[in-house]
Amino acid sequence: MSSPRLTETSYIVLGLIAQIGPATPYDLKRLAQVSTVNFWSVPHTQLYSECARLAGEDLLSERREQTGRRRRTYRLTERGREALERWLSEPTSELEQVRDTATLKLFLGGDPQQLAPTQLQAHRAQLETYEQIYGSFVGDAPQGWRLALEAGIDHERAYIRFWSRLAGQRAREGSPARSR
Amino acid sequence: MSSPRLTETSYIVLGLIAQIGPATPYDLKRLAQVSTVNFWSVPHTQLYSECARLAGEDLLSERREQTGRRRRTYRLTERGREALERWLSEPTSELEQVRDTATLKLFLGGDPQQLAPTQLQAHRAQLETYEQIYGSFVGDAPQGWRLALEAGIDHERAYIRFWSRLAGQRAREGSPARSR
DNA sequence: CCCTATATAGTTCGGATCGAACGGTGCGGA
DNA sequence: TCCGCACCGTTCGATCCGAACTATATAGGG
């Protein structure tokens, strides 16, 4: 049991199982791919190790098939549900962490005019994907899913505005060949 | 020399040195803290190891004080500058990666009304910081710095709009006690 | 009924990343 | 002189990450 030391990844596992019921790591993997990826990416191998770890902490219970693939199915324990509820009810003042290669290039001196078209295309495609998913939620999706997706859509729109602005700008002031 | 295998972190190092001239890892650390953190965070220990690695690849040259702190100062080699220029001139279609604890809580069922005030406060403070830095750039900051910061400001505004919307909403539909 | 192709499911392993913690160095002031 | 703090640099173990691989199930063709 010891000191739990739960990370965000732990709560993704606990939280998804809470929403969909008993699941295998593989189920979680597929689910994470379409839902969570937007604001928290987890490599799939970690879902396997994380489930095992949480089972060791008695936050999940594990049942394993005796034959064939010997799949492990996990479900929430009472302790697990408590830990999740506790975490969910605490607000956080933590800010987002972002890693964006294109902005980095811009920062280090990349040419806006050259970067913008590619980024615009990528972000427009992403926005379209999100909107499609959003459209497929009728009333059945949990509130949290809708809200998180709305946040993602907002951000894609912000990126599109940003890169559009750069694309639409004449080569910008005399731009003295800085640095060196 | 071998196969360089450069990561984004590598280019941050090369790029910052290109902009400010010869520097120690400690210089880079302080600089990164105030400039890059917005769209790419690098833990400071990695700056030390990364500089050493790049020197091994002949992309940086290293000179070390013979006495006292024995600081290592790095400067760009010709090869380093070429590698940097090559990377900067390639557009990328990669999208941002985000990790945002608050959105995660929302997604997993956290109460919007409860999360919003804390997030609003945090994002407002962050926006203010950015705007202050932006104000301190008169005309002297490189174009990339201004643009990257503008992107950061756009995103903070998006977050503020988003959380404001949630804060300002009556406890939302009957919100059937979903899940379980 | 067997063979192959494809989707599903799970694991291994080495390298990259991370950050807490620690150990020196230099300087200003008592 | 020597104390204390800010500055500077590094070590180390833990975690994270993902490419690559193995194994299982199933469906369709012959």
Coordinates of C-alpha atoms (C1' of nucleotides) in Angstrom, one line a residue:
Chain A
M1 CA 0.0 0.0 0.0
S2 CA 2.6 2.5 1.0
S3 CA 2.6 6.1 -0.2
P4 CA 0.5 6.2 -3.4
R5 CA 2.4 8.9 -5.3
L6 CA -0.3 9.4 -7.9
T7 CA 0.4 11.3 -11.1
E8 CA -1.9 12.7 -13.7
T9 CA -1.5 9.5 -15.6
S10 CA -2.8 7.6 -12.6
Y11 CA -5.9 9.8 -12.6
I12 CA -6.5 9.3 -16.2
V13 CA -6.6 5.6 -15.6
L14 CA -8.8 5.9 -12.6
G15 CA -11.0 8.4 -14.2
L16 CA -11.6 6.6 -17.4
I17 CA -12.4 3.4 -15.6
A18 CA -14.8 5.3 -13.5
Q19 CA -16.6 6.5 -16.6
I20 CA -16.7 3.4 -18.7
G21 CA -16.6 0.6 -16.1
P22 CA -14.2 -2.4 -16.0
A23 CA -11.6 -2.2 -18.7
T24 CA -8.4 -3.6 -20.0
P25 CA -5.4 -1.4 -20.6
Y26 CA -6.0 -1.9 -24.3
D27 CA -9.5 -0.4 -23.9
L28 CA -8.0 2.6 -22.2
K29 CA -5.4 3.0 -24.9
R30 CA -8.0 3.3 -27.6
L31 CA -10.2 5.5 -25.5
A32 CA -7.3 7.8 -24.6
Q33 CA -6.4 8.1 -28.3
V34 CA -9.7 9.7 -29.1
S35 CA -10.5 11.7 -26.0
T36 CA -7.6 12.7 -23.9
V37 CA -4.9 13.3 -26.5
N38 CA -6.0 16.8 -26.8
F39 CA -4.8 18.0 -23.4
W40 CA -2.8 15.1 -22.0
S41 CA -1.0 12.5 -24.1
V42 CA 0.0 9.2 -22.5
P43 CA 2.1 6.6 -24.4
H44 CA 0.2 3.4 -24.4
T45 CA 2.9 1.3 -22.7
Q46 CA 2.4 3.4 -19.7
L47 CA -1.2 2.4 -19.4
Y48 CA -0.1 -1.2 -18.9
S49 CA 2.4 -0.4 -16.2
E50 CA 0.2 2.2 -14.5
C51 CA -2.7 -0.3 -14.2
A52 CA -0.4 -2.8 -12.6
R53 CA 0.9 -0.2 -10.2
L54 CA -2.5 1.0 -9.2
A55 CA -3.6 -2.6 -8.6
G56 CA -0.6 -3.0 -6.3
E57 CA -1.8 0.1 -4.4
D58 CA -5.3 -1.4 -4.1
L59 CA -6.8 1.4 -6.1
L60 CA -7.8 -1.0 -8.8
S61 CA -8.6 -4.7 -8.7
E62 CA -7.3 -7.0 -11.3
R63 CA -8.9 -10.0 -12.8
R64 CA -7.1 -12.0 -15.4
E65 CA -8.4 -14.4 -18.1
Q66 CA -7.2 -17.9 -17.4
T67 CA -6.9 -18.8 -21.1
G68 CA -6.2 -17.4 -24.5
R69 CA -4.9 -13.8 -24.3
R70 CA -5.0 -13.8 -20.6
R71 CA -6.3 -10.3 -20.7
R72 CA -6.3 -8.4 -17.4
T73 CA -9.4 -6.5 -16.6
Y74 CA -9.4 -3.8 -14.1
R75 CA -12.1 -2.2 -12.0
L76 CA -12.2 0.6 -9.5
T77 CA -11.9 -0.3 -5.8
E78 CA -13.6 1.8 -3.1
R79 CA -10.2 3.2 -2.2
G80 CA -9.7 4.1 -5.9
R81 CA -13.0 5.9 -6.2
E82 CA -12.2 7.9 -3.1
A83 CA -8.8 8.9 -4.3
L84 CA -10.3 10.0 -7.6
E85 CA -13.1 12.0 -6.0
R86 CA -10.7 13.7 -3.7
W87 CA -8.5 14.8 -6.5
L88 CA -11.3 15.9 -8.7
S89 CA -12.8 18.1 -6.0
E90 CA -9.5 20.0 -5.5
P91 CA -9.1 23.0 -7.8
T92 CA -5.6 23.6 -9.1
S93 CA -3.7 26.8 -9.9
E94 CA -1.3 24.9 -12.1
L95 CA -0.9 26.3 -15.6
E96 CA -0.7 24.4 -18.8
Q97 CA 2.6 23.2 -20.2
V98 CA 2.9 23.5 -24.0
R99 CA 5.4 22.2 -26.4
D100 CA 5.0 23.6 -29.9
T101 CA 7.8 23.1 -32.4
A102 CA 6.5 25.7 -34.8
T103 CA 6.4 28.5 -32.2
L104 CA 9.9 27.5 -31.2
K105 CA 11.1 27.9 -34.8
L106 CA 9.5 31.3 -34.9
F107 CA 11.1 32.3 -31.6
L108 CA 14.6 31.3 -32.8
G109 CA 14.3 33.2 -36.0
G110 CA 12.4 31.1 -38.4
D111 CA 10.6 33.0 -41.2
P112 CA 6.9 33.6 -40.3
Q113 CA 5.9 33.7 -44.0
Q114 CA 7.5 30.4 -44.5
L115 CA 6.2 28.6 -41.4
A116 CA 2.6 29.9 -41.5
P117 CA 1.1 28.0 -44.5
T118 CA 2.1 24.6 -43.2
Q119 CA 0.9 25.4 -39.7
L120 CA -2.4 26.8 -40.9
Q121 CA -3.1 23.7 -42.9
A122 CA -2.3 21.4 -39.9
H123 CA -4.4 23.4 -37.4
R124 CA -7.3 23.7 -39.8
A125 CA -7.4 20.0 -40.2
Q126 CA -7.2 19.5 -36.4
L127 CA -10.0 21.9 -35.9
E128 CA -12.1 20.1 -38.4
T129 CA -11.5 16.8 -36.6
Y130 CA -12.5 18.3 -33.3
E131 CA -15.6 19.8 -34.6
Q132 CA -16.6 16.5 -36.2
I133 CA -16.2 14.7 -32.8
Y134 CA -18.1 17.5 -31.2
G135 CA -20.9 17.1 -33.7
S136 CA -21.1 13.4 -32.9
F137 CA -21.7 14.1 -29.2
V138 CA -25.5 14.6 -29.2
G139 CA -26.5 14.6 -25.6
D140 CA -25.0 11.4 -24.6
A141 CA -21.4 12.5 -23.9
P142 CA -20.5 13.4 -20.3
Q143 CA -20.3 17.1 -19.7
G144 CA -16.6 16.9 -19.1
W145 CA -15.9 15.5 -22.5
R146 CA -17.8 18.3 -24.1
L147 CA -16.1 21.0 -22.1
A148 CA -12.6 19.7 -22.6
L149 CA -13.3 19.5 -26.3
E150 CA -14.6 23.0 -26.4
A151 CA -11.3 24.1 -24.8
G152 CA -9.4 22.3 -27.5
I153 CA -11.5 24.0 -30.2
D154 CA -10.9 27.4 -28.7
H155 CA -7.2 26.8 -28.9
E156 CA -7.2 25.6 -32.4
R157 CA -9.1 28.7 -33.4
A158 CA -6.5 30.8 -31.5
Y159 CA -3.7 29.1 -33.4
I160 CA -5.5 29.7 -36.7
R161 CA -6.0 33.4 -36.0
F162 CA -2.3 33.7 -35.0
W163 CA -0.8 32.0 -38.1
S164 CA -3.3 33.7 -40.4
R165 CA -2.1 37.0 -39.1
L166 CA 1.5 36.1 -39.8
A167 CA 0.7 34.7 -43.2
G168 CA -1.2 37.8 -44.2
Q169 CA 1.6 40.2 -43.4
R170 CA 3.8 41.9 -45.9
A171 CA 7.4 40.9 -45.2
R172 CA 7.3 43.1 -42.1
E173 CA 9.5 46.2 -41.5
G174 CA 13.1 46.5 -42.7
S175 CA 13.8 43.6 -40.4
P176 CA 17.5 44.3 -39.9
A177 CA 19.3 41.0 -40.3
R178 CA 19.5 40.6 -36.6
S179 CA 21.9 38.6 -34.5
R180 CA 25.2 37.0 -35.6
Chain B
M1 CA 30.7 13.0 -34.9
S2 CA 28.3 10.2 -35.8
S3 CA 24.6 10.8 -36.4
P4 CA 23.7 14.0 -34.7
R5 CA 20.1 13.1 -33.6
L6 CA 19.1 16.6 -32.6
T7 CA 16.1 17.3 -30.5
E8 CA 14.1 20.5 -29.9
T9 CA 16.2 21.0 -26.8
S10 CA 19.3 20.9 -29.0
Y11 CA 18.0 23.7 -31.2
I12 CA 17.0 25.8 -28.2
V13 CA 20.7 25.7 -27.1
L14 CA 22.0 26.3 -30.6
G15 CA 19.4 29.0 -31.2
L16 CA 19.9 30.9 -28.0
I17 CA 23.7 30.9 -28.4
A18 CA 23.2 32.2 -31.9
Q19 CA 21.2 35.1 -30.6
I20 CA 23.3 36.1 -27.6
G21 CA 26.7 34.9 -28.5
P22 CA 29.0 32.8 -26.4
A23 CA 27.3 31.6 -23.2
T24 CA 27.6 29.2 -20.3
P25 CA 24.8 26.7 -19.5
Y26 CA 23.9 28.9 -16.6
D27 CA 23.3 31.9 -18.9
L28 CA 21.1 29.7 -21.0
K29 CA 19.2 28.5 -18.0
R30 CA 18.4 32.1 -16.9
L31 CA 17.5 33.1 -20.4
A32 CA 15.3 30.1 -21.0
Q33 CA 13.4 30.8 -17.8
V34 CA 12.2 34.1 -19.0
S35 CA 11.7 33.5 -22.7
T36 CA 11.2 30.0 -23.8
V37 CA 9.2 28.7 -20.9
N38 CA 6.0 29.7 -22.5
F39 CA 6.1 27.2 -25.3
W40 CA 8.9 24.8 -24.4
S41 CA 10.1 24.0 -21.0
V42 CA 13.6 22.6 -20.5
P43 CA 14.8 21.5 -17.0
H44 CA 18.0 23.2 -16.3
T45 CA 20.1 20.1 -15.8
Q46 CA 19.5 19.2 -19.4
L47 CA 21.1 22.4 -20.6
Y48 CA 24.4 21.2 -19.1
S49 CA 24.3 17.7 -20.6
E50 CA 23.0 19.1 -23.9
C51 CA 25.8 21.6 -24.3
A52 CA 28.3 18.8 -23.6
R53 CA 26.7 16.6 -26.2
L54 CA 26.6 19.3 -28.8
A55 CA 30.2 20.0 -28.2
G56 CA 30.9 16.4 -28.8
E57 CA 29.2 16.6 -32.1
D58 CA 31.3 19.6 -33.1
L59 CA 28.2 21.9 -33.2
L60 CA 29.5 23.9 -30.3
S61 CA 33.0 24.6 -29.2
E62 CA 33.8 24.6 -25.6
R63 CA 36.3 26.7 -23.6
R64 CA 36.7 26.2 -19.9
E65 CA 38.1 28.5 -17.3
Q66 CA 41.3 27.1 -15.9
T67 CA 40.7 28.4 -12.4
G68 CA 37.9 29.3 -10.0
R69 CA 34.5 28.0 -11.1
R70 CA 35.9 26.4 -14.1
R71 CA 32.9 27.6 -16.1
R72 CA 32.5 26.2 -19.5
T73 CA 31.7 28.7 -22.2
Y74 CA 30.2 27.5 -25.5
R75 CA 30.1 29.1 -28.9
L76 CA 28.6 28.1 -32.2
T77 CA 30.8 26.4 -34.7
E78 CA 30.2 26.7 -38.4
R79 CA 28.6 23.2 -38.4
G80 CA 26.4 24.3 -35.6
R81 CA 25.2 27.4 -37.4
E82 CA 24.5 25.4 -40.5
A83 CA 22.5 22.8 -38.6
L84 CA 20.4 25.5 -37.0
E85 CA 19.8 27.4 -40.2
R86 CA 18.7 24.2 -41.9
W87 CA 16.2 23.4 -39.2
L88 CA 14.9 26.9 -39.0
S89 CA 14.1 27.0 -42.7
E90 CA 12.1 23.8 -42.7
P91 CA 8.4 24.4 -41.9
T92 CA 6.8 21.8 -39.7
S93 CA 3.3 20.4 -39.7
E94 CA 3.7 19.1 -36.2
L95 CA 1.0 20.3 -33.7
E96 CA 1.4 21.5 -30.2
Q97 CA 1.4 19.1 -27.3
V98 CA -0.4 20.3 -24.2
R99 CA -0.6 19.1 -20.6
D100 CA -3.1 20.9 -18.6
T101 CA -4.1 19.5 -15.3
A102 CA -7.2 21.7 -14.9
T103 CA -8.7 20.6 -18.2
L104 CA -8.0 17.1 -17.2
K105 CA -10.0 17.5 -14.1
L106 CA -12.8 19.0 -16.0
F107 CA -12.7 16.1 -18.4
L108 CA -12.8 13.5 -15.7
G109 CA -15.8 15.0 -14.1
G110 CA -14.5 17.9 -11.9
D111 CA -17.0 20.6 -11.2
P112 CA -16.6 23.6 -13.5
Q113 CA -17.9 26.1 -11.0
Q114 CA -15.4 24.9 -8.5
L115 CA -12.4 24.8 -10.9
A116 CA -13.0 28.0 -12.7
P117 CA -12.1 30.7 -10.1
T118 CA -8.7 29.3 -9.3
Q119 CA -7.8 28.9 -12.9
L120 CA -9.1 32.3 -13.8
Q121 CA -6.9 33.9 -11.2
A122 CA -3.8 31.9 -12.3
H123 CA -4.3 32.7 -16.0
R124 CA -5.0 36.4 -15.3
A125 CA -1.7 36.6 -13.4
Q126 CA 0.1 34.9 -16.2
L127 CA -1.4 37.2 -18.8
E128 CA -0.3 40.2 -16.8
T129 CA 3.3 38.8 -16.6
Y130 CA 3.4 38.3 -20.4
E131 CA 2.0 41.7 -21.1
Q132 CA 4.5 43.3 -18.8
I133 CA 7.4 41.5 -20.6
Y134 CA 5.8 42.5 -23.9
G135 CA 5.7 46.1 -22.8
S136 CA 9.4 46.0 -21.9
F137 CA 10.3 45.0 -25.5
V138 CA 10.5 48.4 -27.2
G139 CA 12.0 47.8 -30.5
D140 CA 15.1 46.0 -29.5
A141 CA 13.8 42.5 -29.0
P142 CA 14.2 40.1 -32.0
Q143 CA 11.1 39.7 -34.0
G144 CA 10.8 36.0 -33.0
W145 CA 10.6 36.9 -29.3
R146 CA 7.8 39.3 -29.9
L147 CA 5.8 36.9 -32.1
A148 CA 6.2 33.9 -29.7
L149 CA 5.1 36.1 -26.9
E150 CA 2.1 37.3 -28.8
A151 CA 1.2 33.6 -29.3
G152 CA 1.4 33.1 -25.6
I153 CA -0.8 36.1 -24.9
D154 CA -3.4 34.9 -27.4
H155 CA -3.5 31.6 -25.5
E156 CA -3.8 33.1 -22.1
R157 CA -6.7 35.1 -23.4
A158 CA -8.3 32.0 -24.8
Y159 CA -8.0 30.3 -21.4
I160 CA -9.5 33.3 -19.6
R161 CA -12.5 33.4 -22.0
F162 CA -13.0 29.7 -21.5
W163 CA -12.9 29.7 -17.7
S164 CA -15.0 32.8 -17.5
R165 CA -17.6 31.2 -19.6
L166 CA -17.7 28.3 -17.1
A167 CA -17.6 30.5 -14.0
G168 CA -20.5 32.5 -15.3
Q169 CA -22.8 29.6 -15.9
R170 CA -25.6 28.7 -13.6
A171 CA -25.1 25.2 -12.4
R172 CA -25.9 23.9 -15.8
E173 CA -28.8 21.6 -16.8
G174 CA -30.1 18.9 -14.5
S175 CA -26.7 17.4 -15.0
P176 CA -27.8 13.8 -14.3
A177 CA -25.3 12.3 -11.9
R178 CA -23.5 10.6 -14.7
S179 CA -21.3 7.5 -14.6
R180 CA -20.6 5.0 -11.9
Chain C
dC1 C1' -9.9 -27.8 -43.5
dC2 C1' -5.8 -25.4 -44.0
dC3 C1' -3.3 -21.1 -45.1
dT4 C1' -2.6 -16.4 -45.2
dA5 C1' -3.7 -11.6 -44.1
dT6 C1' -5.1 -8.4 -40.9
dA7 C1' -6.7 -6.6 -36.6
dT8 C1' -6.1 -7.1 -31.8
dA9 C1' -3.4 -7.3 -27.5
dG10 C1' 0.5 -7.2 -24.7
dT11 C1' 5.5 -6.8 -23.5
dT12 C1' 10.6 -5.8 -23.7
dC13 C1' 14.3 -2.8 -23.5
dG14 C1' 17.4 0.9 -24.0
dG15 C1' 17.7 5.5 -24.2
dA16 C1' 15.8 10.2 -23.0
dT17 C1' 14.1 13.0 -19.5
dC18 C1' 13.5 14.7 -15.1
dG19 C1' 14.2 17.0 -10.8
dA20 C1' 15.6 16.6 -5.9
dA21 C1' 19.5 17.2 -3.7
dC22 C1' 24.1 18.3 -3.0
dG23 C1' 28.8 20.5 -3.3
dG24 C1' 31.7 24.1 -4.6
dT25 C1' 32.7 29.4 -5.4
dG26 C1' 32.7 34.3 -4.7
dC27 C1' 31.3 38.3 -2.4
dG28 C1' 29.6 41.6 0.9
dG29 C1' 29.2 42.8 5.5
dA30 C1' 29.9 42.2 10.6
Chain D
dT1 C1' 38.7 37.2 9.3
dC2 C1' 35.0 34.4 8.7
dC3 C1' 30.0 33.9 8.2
dG4 C1' 26.1 33.6 5.3
dC5 C1' 23.9 33.9 1.1
dA6 C1' 23.5 34.1 -3.8
dC7 C1' 25.5 32.1 -7.6
dC8 C1' 27.0 28.1 -10.3
dG9 C1' 27.4 23.4 -11.6
dT10 C1' 26.8 18.4 -11.3
dT11 C1' 25.3 13.7 -9.7
dC12 C1' 22.2 10.2 -9.5
dG13 C1' 18.2 7.4 -9.3
dA14 C1' 13.6 7.3 -10.9
dT15 C1' 10.5 7.8 -14.3
dC16 C1' 9.0 8.2 -18.9
dC17 C1' 8.9 7.1 -23.6
dG18 C1' 8.4 4.8 -27.8
dA19 C1' 10.3 1.7 -31.4
dA20 C1' 10.1 -2.8 -32.2
dC21 C1' 8.7 -7.3 -31.4
dT22 C1' 5.8 -11.4 -30.0
dA23 C1' 1.6 -13.6 -29.6
dT24 C1' -3.4 -14.3 -30.3
dA25 C1' -7.9 -14.1 -32.8
dT26 C1' -10.6 -14.0 -36.8
dA27 C1' -12.1 -13.9 -41.4
dG28 C1' -11.9 -15.2 -46.1
dG29 C1' -10.0 -17.8 -50.1
dG30 C1' -8.8 -21.9 -51.9

